Amino acid sequence: MMPRAPALAVPPALPLGAFCAACLIGWAREEWRIRCDDVLAVTAQRSAQIVVPVRDDFDRCVAGAWVPNGRYPRKVWQAADGARVVFTTQEALHEAFRPTPLPSRISGLVCESELPTGPEASAMPVNCLIPSGKAHAIVEDADHDRLLVGVLGGLDGRAGGIVAVTRSAPLREVGRAVLAQGGNFYLDPASDLLGEFGDEGHVLDLIRASDFAPVQRDIPANFLGPDFVRYDPRRHEGVACSASGPLRTIDGEASLAIAFVGVPFSPRALAPSSRYPSSWISLSWGCDWTADRRQVFVAVSTLGQIVTVDRRSGDIVHRSFAGFGVRPVTFDPRRGRLYVGNFLRGDVLALDVATGLVERRWFAGRFVRDIELTPDGTEILVTSNLGIVRIRLDG
């Protein structure tokens, strides 16, 4: 009898690696294009409107087609009267998939636009600054009547930093700090300090808010740059929405988010892995907290969960499943809801805070990075590869 050939052993990491590679290639390709089916899906919703489109010709979209995409929004800030937005942008990174020609409606790193007043109104012109690069967070600095923009790259070559722009129209630059890193940060007005985390997150840079003079560089932080930083300047306390499993740890602990004191900077892990081993496999970029700052709501992308964490003890209070790929989270105290965006699928969910049950669902386009309540609390603004989508919450 012929000896039986030994069975071929396939390492478990091989199919997982192939799956991850396929996902990354798909993401890289999709960033450069817009599916017309997505445009039609958004506009078919009675409560949704693309108020700042990335292209002028969405009205010509037909089912099954796709069109090239250039720059699209990341984070958005809305003026108190609700009439104007300022937003940061990025372009897709993978040049191998770049289509031609690209639309030029959004032509800069930070932009402004008035918003149409009615559901049928046409899109307003967009005014942009700084033609290349990638920008992220926007923080209002009311004491100096300006907005502060975190830049991941594109200042003086490839550097990052912080750019100050006017809070009212017309949008113009009024100052900048060029740093080795850029991205998200917190503002502590009483101490006249800005704490810049950067995208890599190894260190924190402290600079003076009033004139951008360096105060202290390379303070150990050791967590990946968060998409959101929630900060209470009255208490000098914040939460950095960042979890990266074993890639970055605080005192040897993986976590779901990082609570910190801003002045002097001191971080600690929330849901530490010594108590919650699942933190080792958790990736997160989004979170929000309650008005009293006691509870933090974390979107854990790899587990598909919204996890409620007690900020003081670091203990997990509640978990609910919201779908793999969840990223931004915004708390609505008036309605007792969380608005949660799925980064790749483009869904926006309204979850009941107490039960975790889905109350409403909308579609807003792919690569959802930001969800912001409007100043009057009647709508949310969502950024995606389609532009800025406005969703009415009632009626």
mmCIF file of C-alpha atoms in Angstrom:
data_model
loop_
_atom_site.group_PDB
_atom_site.id
_atom_site.type_symbol
_atom_site.label_atom_id
_atom_site.label_comp_id
_atom_site.label_asym_id
_atom_site.label_seq_id
_atom_site.Cartn_x
_atom_site.Cartn_y
_atom_site.Cartn_z
ATOM 1 C CA MET A 1 0.000 0.000 0.000
ATOM 2 C CA MET A 2 1.286 3.370 -0.909
ATOM 3 C CA PRO A 3 1.945 5.569 2.139
ATOM 4 C CA ARG A 4 -0.616 8.359 2.524
ATOM 5 C CA ALA A 5 0.746 11.811 1.904
ATOM 6 C CA PRO A 6 0.728 13.968 5.009
ATOM 7 C CA ALA A 7 -2.156 16.452 5.180
ATOM 8 C CA LEU A 8 -1.233 19.957 4.238
ATOM 9 C CA ALA A 9 -1.307 22.132 7.356
ATOM 10 C CA VAL A 10 -2.503 25.682 6.729
ATOM 11 C CA PRO A 11 -1.451 28.142 9.420
ATOM 12 C CA PRO A 12 -4.526 29.939 10.843
ATOM 13 C CA ALA A 13 -2.822 33.268 10.218
ATOM 14 C CA LEU A 14 -2.711 32.648 6.439
ATOM 15 C CA PRO A 15 -6.462 32.938 5.645
ATOM 16 C CA LEU A 16 -6.810 35.747 8.160
ATOM 17 C CA GLY A 17 -3.936 37.619 6.515
ATOM 18 C CA ALA A 18 -5.423 37.068 3.056
ATOM 19 C CA PHE A 19 -8.788 38.370 4.246
ATOM 20 C CA CYS A 20 -7.193 41.496 5.772
ATOM 21 C CA ALA A 21 -5.181 42.115 2.603
ATOM 22 C CA ALA A 22 -8.333 41.862 0.475
ATOM 23 C CA CYS A 23 -10.109 44.325 2.778
ATOM 24 C CA LEU A 24 -7.236 46.812 2.529
ATOM 25 C CA ILE A 25 -7.112 46.567 -1.277
ATOM 26 C CA GLY A 26 -10.867 47.083 -1.445
ATOM 27 C CA TRP A 27 -10.644 50.105 0.853
ATOM 28 C CA ALA A 28 -7.787 51.581 -1.205
ATOM 29 C CA ARG A 29 -9.766 51.229 -4.438
ATOM 30 C CA GLU A 30 -13.081 52.478 -3.041
ATOM 31 C CA GLU A 31 -11.572 55.670 -1.609
ATOM 32 C CA TRP A 32 -11.023 57.006 -5.133
ATOM 33 C CA ARG A 33 -14.560 56.488 -6.349
ATOM 34 C CA ILE A 34 -18.202 57.043 -5.457
ATOM 35 C CA ARG A 35 -20.956 54.572 -6.174
ATOM 36 C CA CYS A 36 -23.975 56.282 -7.682
ATOM 37 C CA ASP A 37 -26.091 53.722 -5.830
ATOM 38 C CA ASP A 38 -24.851 55.326 -2.600
ATOM 39 C CA VAL A 39 -25.854 58.792 -3.781
ATOM 40 C CA LEU A 40 -29.304 57.541 -4.746
ATOM 41 C CA ALA A 41 -29.670 55.702 -1.417
ATOM 42 C CA VAL A 42 -28.961 58.883 0.578
ATOM 43 C CA THR A 43 -31.212 61.135 -1.487
ATOM 44 C CA ALA A 44 -34.060 58.595 -1.318
ATOM 45 C CA GLN A 45 -34.271 59.123 2.445
ATOM 46 C CA ARG A 46 -36.784 61.831 3.314
ATOM 47 C CA SER A 47 -34.835 62.909 6.402
ATOM 48 C CA ALA A 48 -31.374 63.063 4.732
ATOM 49 C CA GLN A 49 -29.746 65.593 2.396
ATOM 50 C CA ILE A 50 -26.216 65.939 0.984
ATOM 51 C CA VAL A 51 -25.684 69.590 1.928
ATOM 52 C CA VAL A 52 -21.987 69.843 0.933
ATOM 53 C CA PRO A 53 -21.442 67.388 -1.952
ATOM 54 C CA VAL A 54 -17.935 66.537 -3.132
ATOM 55 C CA ARG A 55 -19.135 66.788 -6.749
ATOM 56 C CA ASP A 56 -21.497 69.140 -8.576
ATOM 57 C CA ASP A 57 -23.086 66.464 -10.753
ATOM 58 C CA PHE A 58 -24.708 64.029 -8.319
ATOM 59 C CA ASP A 59 -28.063 64.823 -9.961
ATOM 60 C CA ARG A 60 -26.790 62.960 -13.053
ATOM 61 C CA CYS A 61 -25.990 59.754 -11.164
ATOM 62 C CA VAL A 62 -27.620 56.575 -12.471
ATOM 63 C CA ALA A 63 -27.932 53.215 -10.759
ATOM 64 C CA GLY A 64 -24.923 50.925 -11.178
ATOM 65 C CA ALA A 65 -22.499 53.679 -12.247
ATOM 66 C CA TRP A 66 -19.591 55.162 -10.348
ATOM 67 C CA VAL A 67 -17.729 58.471 -10.562
ATOM 68 C CA PRO A 68 -14.210 59.518 -9.481
ATOM 69 C CA ASN A 69 -13.699 61.121 -6.080
ATOM 70 C CA GLY A 70 -10.993 63.542 -4.941
ATOM 71 C CA ARG A 71 -10.983 65.227 -1.563
ATOM 72 C CA TYR A 72 -13.707 64.415 0.932
ATOM 73 C CA PRO A 73 -14.461 65.609 4.503
ATOM 74 C CA ARG A 74 -13.167 64.179 7.776
ATOM 75 C CA LYS A 75 -14.351 66.431 10.639
ATOM 76 C CA VAL A 76 -16.914 69.249 10.632
ATOM 77 C CA TRP A 77 -17.654 72.289 12.817
ATOM 78 C CA GLN A 78 -20.890 74.275 12.531
ATOM 79 C CA ALA A 79 -21.372 77.941 13.446
ATOM 80 C CA ALA A 80 -23.766 78.745 16.288
ATOM 81 C CA ASP A 81 -26.398 80.095 13.903
ATOM 82 C CA GLY A 82 -26.291 76.880 11.884
ATOM 83 C CA ALA A 83 -25.752 78.663 8.572
ATOM 84 C CA ARG A 84 -22.081 77.798 7.912
ATOM 85 C CA VAL A 85 -19.693 74.883 8.329
ATOM 86 C CA VAL A 86 -15.926 74.555 8.393
ATOM 87 C CA PHE A 87 -14.512 71.107 7.681
ATOM 88 C CA THR A 88 -11.215 69.309 7.246
ATOM 89 C CA THR A 89 -10.448 67.056 4.287
ATOM 90 C CA GLN A 90 -8.253 64.332 2.912
ATOM 91 C CA GLU A 91 -7.527 62.673 -0.387
ATOM 92 C CA ALA A 92 -7.109 58.924 -0.831
ATOM 93 C CA LEU A 93 -3.562 57.766 -0.171
ATOM 94 C CA HIS A 94 -3.040 54.895 -2.612
ATOM 95 C CA GLU A 95 -1.794 56.444 -5.847
ATOM 96 C CA ALA A 96 -1.974 53.142 -7.757
ATOM 97 C CA PHE A 97 -5.770 53.428 -7.861
ATOM 98 C CA ARG A 98 -6.018 57.155 -8.647
ATOM 99 C CA PRO A 99 -8.564 57.793 -11.440
ATOM 100 C CA THR A 100 -8.543 60.727 -13.851
ATOM 101 C CA PRO A 101 -9.859 63.313 -14.026
ATOM 102 C CA LEU A 102 -10.616 64.139 -10.401
ATOM 103 C CA PRO A 103 -13.326 66.591 -9.284
ATOM 104 C CA SER A 104 -12.040 69.920 -7.943
ATOM 105 C CA ARG A 105 -15.023 71.183 -5.952
ATOM 106 C CA ILE A 106 -13.171 70.563 -2.673
ATOM 107 C CA SER A 107 -9.671 71.836 -3.337
ATOM 108 C CA GLY A 108 -7.945 72.278 0.013
ATOM 109 C CA LEU A 109 -7.043 70.933 3.404
ATOM 110 C CA VAL A 110 -9.585 73.020 5.371
ATOM 111 C CA CYS A 111 -12.757 74.441 3.787
ATOM 112 C CA GLU A 112 -15.907 76.417 4.504
ATOM 113 C CA SER A 113 -19.380 76.457 3.009
ATOM 114 C CA GLU A 114 -22.745 77.959 3.772
ATOM 115 C CA LEU A 115 -25.528 75.421 4.095
ATOM 116 C CA PRO A 116 -28.631 75.338 1.906
ATOM 117 C CA THR A 117 -31.722 76.395 3.834
ATOM 118 C CA GLY A 118 -34.247 73.987 2.353
ATOM 119 C CA PRO A 119 -34.316 70.310 1.388
ATOM 120 C CA GLU A 120 -34.473 71.130 -2.321
ATOM 121 C CA ALA A 121 -31.958 73.994 -2.314
ATOM 122 C CA SER A 122 -28.822 73.648 -4.435
ATOM 123 C CA ALA A 123 -25.376 73.267 -2.887
ATOM 124 C CA MET A 124 -23.463 76.412 -1.964
ATOM 125 C CA PRO A 125 -19.900 77.273 -3.123
ATOM 126 C CA VAL A 126 -16.943 75.869 -1.175
ATOM 127 C CA ASN A 127 -13.916 77.971 -0.201
ATOM 128 C CA CYS A 128 -10.718 76.111 0.767
ATOM 129 C CA LEU A 129 -7.227 76.827 2.141
ATOM 130 C CA ILE A 130 -3.879 75.002 1.731
ATOM 131 C CA PRO A 131 -4.020 72.954 -1.490
ATOM 132 C CA SER A 132 -2.385 69.726 -0.312
ATOM 133 C CA GLY A 133 -2.163 67.600 2.776
ATOM 134 C CA LYS A 134 -4.486 65.903 5.217
ATOM 135 C CA ALA A 135 -6.252 67.605 8.122
ATOM 136 C CA HIS A 136 -8.254 66.248 10.999
ATOM 137 C CA ALA A 137 -9.664 67.743 14.209
ATOM 138 C CA ILE A 138 -11.312 71.158 14.595
ATOM 139 C CA VAL A 139 -11.446 72.825 18.026
ATOM 140 C CA GLU A 140 -13.125 76.149 18.690
ATOM 141 C CA ASP A 141 -10.922 78.679 20.492
ATOM 142 C CA ALA A 142 -13.512 81.264 21.542
ATOM 143 C CA ASP A 143 -11.028 83.321 23.586
ATOM 144 C CA HIS A 144 -9.131 84.176 20.403
ATOM 145 C CA ASP A 145 -12.136 84.097 18.029
ATOM 146 C CA ARG A 146 -10.663 81.354 15.853
ATOM 147 C CA LEU A 147 -10.750 77.667 15.010
ATOM 148 C CA LEU A 148 -7.752 75.402 15.523
ATOM 149 C CA VAL A 149 -7.197 72.646 12.961
ATOM 150 C CA GLY A 150 -5.009 69.599 13.513
ATOM 151 C CA VAL A 151 -2.997 68.757 10.391
ATOM 152 C CA LEU A 152 -1.583 65.267 9.872
ATOM 153 C CA GLY A 153 0.604 66.346 6.963
ATOM 154 C CA GLY A 154 1.053 68.949 4.254
ATOM 155 C CA LEU A 155 2.511 71.948 6.117
ATOM 156 C CA ASP A 156 5.887 73.098 4.803
ATOM 157 C CA GLY A 157 6.327 69.878 2.876
ATOM 158 C CA ARG A 158 5.184 66.749 4.687
ATOM 159 C CA ALA A 159 5.098 68.084 8.262
ATOM 160 C CA GLY A 160 2.012 68.209 10.459
ATOM 161 C CA GLY A 161 0.951 70.680 13.098
ATOM 162 C CA ILE A 162 -1.843 73.088 13.955
ATOM 163 C CA VAL A 163 -3.351 75.794 11.759
ATOM 164 C CA ALA A 164 -5.477 78.636 13.153
ATOM 165 C CA VAL A 165 -8.265 79.919 10.894
ATOM 166 C CA THR A 166 -10.946 82.555 11.274
ATOM 167 C CA ARG A 167 -14.122 81.487 13.038
ATOM 168 C CA SER A 168 -16.295 83.712 10.838
ATOM 169 C CA ALA A 169 -16.363 84.082 7.056
ATOM 170 C CA PRO A 170 -14.375 84.515 4.948
ATOM 171 C CA LEU A 171 -12.113 81.653 5.936
ATOM 172 C CA ARG A 172 -8.455 82.623 6.153
ATOM 173 C CA GLU A 173 -5.365 81.417 7.959
ATOM 174 C CA VAL A 174 -4.240 83.492 10.953
ATOM 175 C CA GLY A 175 -1.382 81.357 12.301
ATOM 176 C CA ARG A 176 0.279 77.966 12.318
ATOM 177 C CA ALA A 177 2.577 75.760 14.344
ATOM 178 C CA VAL A 178 4.631 73.279 12.312
ATOM 179 C CA LEU A 179 5.327 70.115 14.295
ATOM 180 C CA ALA A 180 6.838 66.744 13.531
ATOM 181 C CA GLN A 181 3.414 65.215 14.160
ATOM 182 C CA GLY A 182 -0.175 66.373 13.867
ATOM 183 C CA GLY A 183 -3.746 65.158 14.167
ATOM 184 C CA ASN A 184 -5.876 65.498 17.275
ATOM 185 C CA PHE A 185 -5.288 67.646 20.329
ATOM 186 C CA TYR A 186 -6.916 69.269 23.346
ATOM 187 C CA LEU A 187 -7.147 72.928 24.321
ATOM 188 C CA ASP A 188 -6.830 74.070 27.934
ATOM 189 C CA PRO A 189 -7.635 77.823 27.848
ATOM 190 C CA ALA A 190 -6.971 78.506 31.539
ATOM 191 C CA SER A 191 -3.422 77.190 31.162
ATOM 192 C CA ASP A 192 -2.974 78.629 27.640
ATOM 193 C CA LEU A 193 -1.880 75.177 26.473
ATOM 194 C CA LEU A 194 -2.477 72.909 23.496
ATOM 195 C CA GLY A 195 -1.697 69.218 23.840
ATOM 196 C CA GLU A 196 -1.007 67.698 20.385
ATOM 197 C CA PHE A 197 -1.165 63.891 20.219
ATOM 198 C CA GLY A 198 -0.269 63.409 16.586
ATOM 199 C CA ASP A 199 -1.263 60.464 14.412
ATOM 200 C CA GLU A 200 1.387 58.006 15.559
ATOM 201 C CA GLY A 201 0.672 58.731 19.213
ATOM 202 C CA HIS A 202 4.043 57.857 20.717
ATOM 203 C CA VAL A 203 4.431 61.262 22.362
ATOM 204 C CA LEU A 204 2.530 64.429 23.260
ATOM 205 C CA ASP A 205 3.723 67.932 22.372
ATOM 206 C CA LEU A 206 2.645 70.864 24.547
ATOM 207 C CA ILE A 207 2.597 74.317 22.937
ATOM 208 C CA ARG A 208 1.288 77.680 24.102
ATOM 209 C CA ALA A 209 -2.181 78.262 22.667
ATOM 210 C CA SER A 210 -1.914 82.050 22.328
ATOM 211 C CA ASP A 211 1.226 82.178 20.134
ATOM 212 C CA PHE A 212 2.105 78.513 19.395
ATOM 213 C CA ALA A 213 5.438 78.743 21.204
ATOM 214 C CA PRO A 214 6.774 75.303 22.237
ATOM 215 C CA VAL A 215 6.432 74.483 25.934
ATOM 216 C CA GLN A 216 7.395 70.812 26.228
ATOM 217 C CA ARG A 217 8.080 68.222 23.546
ATOM 218 C CA ASP A 218 8.077 64.422 23.432
ATOM 219 C CA ILE A 219 6.037 63.683 26.555
ATOM 220 C CA PRO A 220 5.448 59.885 26.565
ATOM 221 C CA ALA A 221 1.873 59.043 25.531
ATOM 222 C CA ASN A 222 2.139 55.723 23.639
ATOM 223 C CA PHE A 223 -1.267 55.443 21.995
ATOM 224 C CA LEU A 224 -2.309 55.741 18.366
ATOM 225 C CA GLY A 225 -3.703 59.086 17.322
ATOM 226 C CA PRO A 226 -7.390 59.204 18.316
ATOM 227 C CA ASP A 227 -10.099 60.342 15.904
ATOM 228 C CA PHE A 228 -11.772 62.122 18.825
ATOM 229 C CA VAL A 229 -10.524 63.791 21.979
ATOM 230 C CA ARG A 230 -13.181 64.779 24.491
ATOM 231 C CA TYR A 231 -11.908 67.429 26.911
ATOM 232 C CA ASP A 232 -13.470 69.342 29.797
ATOM 233 C CA PRO A 233 -11.325 72.477 30.340
ATOM 234 C CA ARG A 234 -13.073 73.305 33.624
ATOM 235 C CA ARG A 235 -11.894 70.042 35.155
ATOM 236 C CA HIS A 236 -8.708 69.756 33.058
ATOM 237 C CA GLU A 237 -9.754 66.192 32.235
ATOM 238 C CA GLY A 238 -10.304 64.370 28.993
ATOM 239 C CA VAL A 239 -10.693 61.100 27.138
ATOM 240 C CA ALA A 240 -8.639 60.137 24.101
ATOM 241 C CA CYS A 241 -10.701 57.806 21.909
ATOM 242 C CA SER A 242 -7.960 55.356 21.035
ATOM 243 C CA ALA A 243 -7.529 51.610 21.458
ATOM 244 C CA SER A 244 -4.978 49.578 19.552
ATOM 245 C CA GLY A 245 -4.723 46.266 21.382
ATOM 246 C CA PRO A 246 -1.084 45.218 21.876
ATOM 247 C CA LEU A 247 0.327 47.921 19.579
ATOM 248 C CA ARG A 248 0.165 50.631 22.254
ATOM 249 C CA THR A 249 -0.210 50.121 25.994
ATOM 250 C CA ILE A 250 -0.411 52.245 29.142
ATOM 251 C CA ASP A 251 1.760 50.767 31.916
ATOM 252 C CA GLY A 252 1.673 47.462 30.044
ATOM 253 C CA GLU A 253 -2.124 47.461 29.781
ATOM 254 C CA ALA A 254 -4.236 47.415 26.624
ATOM 255 C CA SER A 255 -7.463 49.397 26.967
ATOM 256 C CA LEU A 256 -10.605 50.631 25.199
ATOM 257 C CA ALA A 257 -9.840 54.343 25.630
ATOM 258 C CA ILE A 258 -7.479 56.604 27.558
ATOM 259 C CA ALA A 259 -8.616 58.891 30.361
ATOM 260 C CA PHE A 260 -6.155 61.689 31.038
ATOM 261 C CA VAL A 261 -5.487 64.803 33.059
ATOM 262 C CA GLY A 262 -4.485 67.611 30.724
ATOM 263 C CA VAL A 263 -2.389 69.777 33.047
ATOM 264 C CA PRO A 264 0.009 68.203 33.862
ATOM 265 C CA PHE A 265 -0.552 65.431 31.337
ATOM 266 C CA SER A 266 -1.207 62.060 32.970
ATOM 267 C CA PRO A 267 -2.923 59.121 31.154
ATOM 268 C CA ARG A 268 -4.591 55.975 32.498
ATOM 269 C CA ALA A 269 -6.253 52.998 30.835
ATOM 270 C CA LEU A 270 -10.034 52.539 30.682
ATOM 271 C CA ALA A 271 -11.209 48.898 30.677
ATOM 272 C CA PRO A 272 -7.620 47.694 31.259
ATOM 273 C CA SER A 273 -6.664 44.300 29.882
ATOM 274 C CA SER A 274 -5.776 42.954 33.345
ATOM 275 C CA ARG A 275 -9.517 43.029 34.088
ATOM 276 C CA TYR A 276 -10.873 42.723 30.533
ATOM 277 C CA PRO A 277 -8.698 40.502 28.290
ATOM 278 C CA SER A 278 -10.804 41.401 25.229
ATOM 279 C CA SER A 279 -9.068 44.800 25.275
ATOM 280 C CA TRP A 280 -6.056 43.053 23.723
ATOM 281 C CA ILE A 281 -8.024 42.532 20.481
ATOM 282 C CA SER A 282 -9.866 45.854 20.518
ATOM 283 C CA LEU A 283 -9.338 48.628 17.976
ATOM 284 C CA SER A 284 -11.176 51.898 18.501
ATOM 285 C CA TRP A 285 -11.018 55.464 17.219
ATOM 286 C CA GLY A 286 -14.324 56.906 18.461
ATOM 287 C CA CYS A 287 -15.984 57.645 21.785
ATOM 288 C CA ASP A 288 -18.102 60.217 23.591
ATOM 289 C CA TRP A 289 -19.111 60.835 27.182
ATOM 290 C CA THR A 290 -22.088 61.965 29.226
ATOM 291 C CA ALA A 291 -22.563 65.573 30.309
ATOM 292 C CA ASP A 292 -21.401 64.772 33.855
ATOM 293 C CA ARG A 293 -18.324 63.024 32.356
ATOM 294 C CA ARG A 294 -18.947 59.862 34.392
ATOM 295 C CA GLN A 295 -19.601 57.429 31.553
ATOM 296 C CA VAL A 296 -17.683 56.968 28.317
ATOM 297 C CA PHE A 297 -19.270 55.322 25.268
ATOM 298 C CA VAL A 298 -16.640 53.561 23.148
ATOM 299 C CA ALA A 299 -17.104 52.209 19.613
ATOM 300 C CA VAL A 300 -14.932 49.077 19.340
ATOM 301 C CA SER A 301 -14.521 48.430 15.631
ATOM 302 C CA THR A 302 -13.047 44.924 15.827
ATOM 303 C CA LEU A 303 -15.726 43.628 18.218
ATOM 304 C CA GLY A 304 -18.615 45.572 16.694
ATOM 305 C CA GLN A 305 -19.579 46.772 20.144
ATOM 306 C CA ILE A 306 -20.591 49.972 21.880
ATOM 307 C CA VAL A 307 -19.075 49.662 25.336
ATOM 308 C CA THR A 308 -20.077 51.882 28.242
ATOM 309 C CA VAL A 309 -17.184 52.444 30.645
ATOM 310 C CA ASP A 310 -17.179 54.181 34.008
ATOM 311 C CA ARG A 311 -14.523 56.879 33.595
ATOM 312 C CA ARG A 312 -13.524 56.994 37.272
ATOM 313 C CA SER A 313 -13.125 53.278 37.953
ATOM 314 C CA GLY A 314 -12.363 52.159 34.395
ATOM 315 C CA ASP A 315 -14.928 49.358 34.739
ATOM 316 C CA ILE A 316 -17.158 48.226 31.885
ATOM 317 C CA VAL A 317 -20.806 48.918 32.668
ATOM 318 C CA HIS A 318 -22.574 47.654 29.531
ATOM 319 C CA ARG A 319 -21.901 46.185 26.091
ATOM 320 C CA SER A 320 -24.186 46.168 23.059
ATOM 321 C CA PHE A 321 -23.566 44.942 19.523
ATOM 322 C CA ALA A 322 -23.779 47.598 16.772
ATOM 323 C CA GLY A 323 -21.905 45.969 13.874
ATOM 324 C CA PHE A 324 -18.258 45.454 12.955
ATOM 325 C CA GLY A 325 -16.578 48.625 11.704
ATOM 326 C CA VAL A 326 -18.258 51.133 14.032
ATOM 327 C CA ARG A 327 -16.160 54.281 14.429
ATOM 328 C CA PRO A 328 -17.624 57.715 15.401
ATOM 329 C CA VAL A 329 -19.965 58.043 18.400
ATOM 330 C CA THR A 330 -21.975 61.115 19.439
ATOM 331 C CA PHE A 331 -24.103 61.331 22.585
ATOM 332 C CA ASP A 332 -27.477 63.082 22.420
ATOM 333 C CA PRO A 333 -28.514 63.947 26.002
ATOM 334 C CA ARG A 334 -31.897 65.346 24.971
ATOM 335 C CA ARG A 335 -33.072 62.059 23.465
ATOM 336 C CA GLY A 336 -30.931 59.641 25.479
ATOM 337 C CA ARG A 337 -29.353 58.352 22.271
ATOM 338 C CA LEU A 338 -26.014 57.497 20.775
ATOM 339 C CA TYR A 339 -25.430 58.163 17.072
ATOM 340 C CA VAL A 340 -22.958 55.595 15.786
ATOM 341 C CA GLY A 341 -21.358 55.531 12.332
ATOM 342 C CA ASN A 342 -20.148 52.422 10.531
ATOM 343 C CA PHE A 343 -16.961 53.447 8.746
ATOM 344 C CA LEU A 344 -17.056 51.092 5.755
ATOM 345 C CA ARG A 345 -20.757 50.306 5.385
ATOM 346 C CA GLY A 346 -21.901 53.911 5.825
ATOM 347 C CA ASP A 347 -24.800 53.228 8.199
ATOM 348 C CA VAL A 348 -25.626 55.683 10.985
ATOM 349 C CA LEU A 349 -27.501 54.145 13.912
ATOM 350 C CA ALA A 350 -29.488 55.821 16.657
ATOM 351 C CA LEU A 351 -29.095 53.634 19.752
ATOM 352 C CA ASP A 352 -31.011 53.913 23.005
ATOM 353 C CA VAL A 353 -28.365 54.552 25.681
ATOM 354 C CA ALA A 354 -30.100 52.474 28.339
ATOM 355 C CA THR A 355 -30.829 49.372 26.266
ATOM 356 C CA GLY A 356 -28.451 49.539 23.299
ATOM 357 C CA LEU A 357 -31.374 48.864 20.956
ATOM 358 C CA VAL A 358 -31.452 50.467 17.494
ATOM 359 C CA GLU A 359 -34.189 53.122 17.273
ATOM 360 C CA ARG A 360 -33.388 54.588 13.849
ATOM 361 C CA ARG A 361 -31.070 53.800 10.954
ATOM 362 C CA TRP A 362 -29.859 55.936 8.041
ATOM 363 C CA PHE A 363 -27.327 55.616 5.230
ATOM 364 C CA ALA A 364 -24.800 58.454 4.772
ATOM 365 C CA GLY A 365 -22.133 57.179 2.349
ATOM 366 C CA ARG A 366 -18.840 55.335 2.877
ATOM 367 C CA PHE A 367 -15.960 56.223 5.225
ATOM 368 C CA VAL A 368 -18.068 57.871 7.925
ATOM 369 C CA ARG A 369 -15.633 59.676 10.228
ATOM 370 C CA ASP A 370 -17.649 62.312 12.063
ATOM 371 C CA ILE A 371 -21.160 62.775 13.457
ATOM 372 C CA GLU A 372 -21.978 66.134 15.039
ATOM 373 C CA LEU A 373 -25.200 67.410 16.592
ATOM 374 C CA THR A 374 -26.265 70.767 15.148
ATOM 375 C CA PRO A 375 -26.295 73.704 17.605
ATOM 376 C CA ASP A 376 -30.098 73.546 17.951
ATOM 377 C CA GLY A 377 -30.032 69.766 18.451
ATOM 378 C CA THR A 378 -32.585 69.017 15.717
ATOM 379 C CA GLU A 379 -30.194 67.425 13.209
ATOM 380 C CA ILE A 380 -26.867 65.672 12.866
ATOM 381 C CA LEU A 381 -24.126 66.371 10.325
ATOM 382 C CA VAL A 382 -22.276 63.317 9.033
ATOM 383 C CA THR A 383 -19.065 63.327 6.972
ATOM 384 C CA SER A 384 -18.509 60.642 4.332
ATOM 385 C CA ASN A 385 -16.993 60.180 0.881
ATOM 386 C CA LEU A 386 -20.128 61.852 -0.532
ATOM 387 C CA GLY A 387 -19.495 65.066 1.427
ATOM 388 C CA ILE A 388 -21.489 66.344 4.408
ATOM 389 C CA VAL A 389 -24.892 64.773 4.948
ATOM 390 C CA ARG A 390 -27.549 66.462 7.082
ATOM 391 C CA ILE A 391 -30.046 64.178 8.835
ATOM 392 C CA ARG A 392 -33.201 65.437 10.550
ATOM 393 C CA LEU A 393 -33.753 63.642 13.842
ATOM 394 C CA ASP A 394 -37.479 64.232 14.392
ATOM 395 C CA GLY A 395 -40.441 63.892 12.078
#
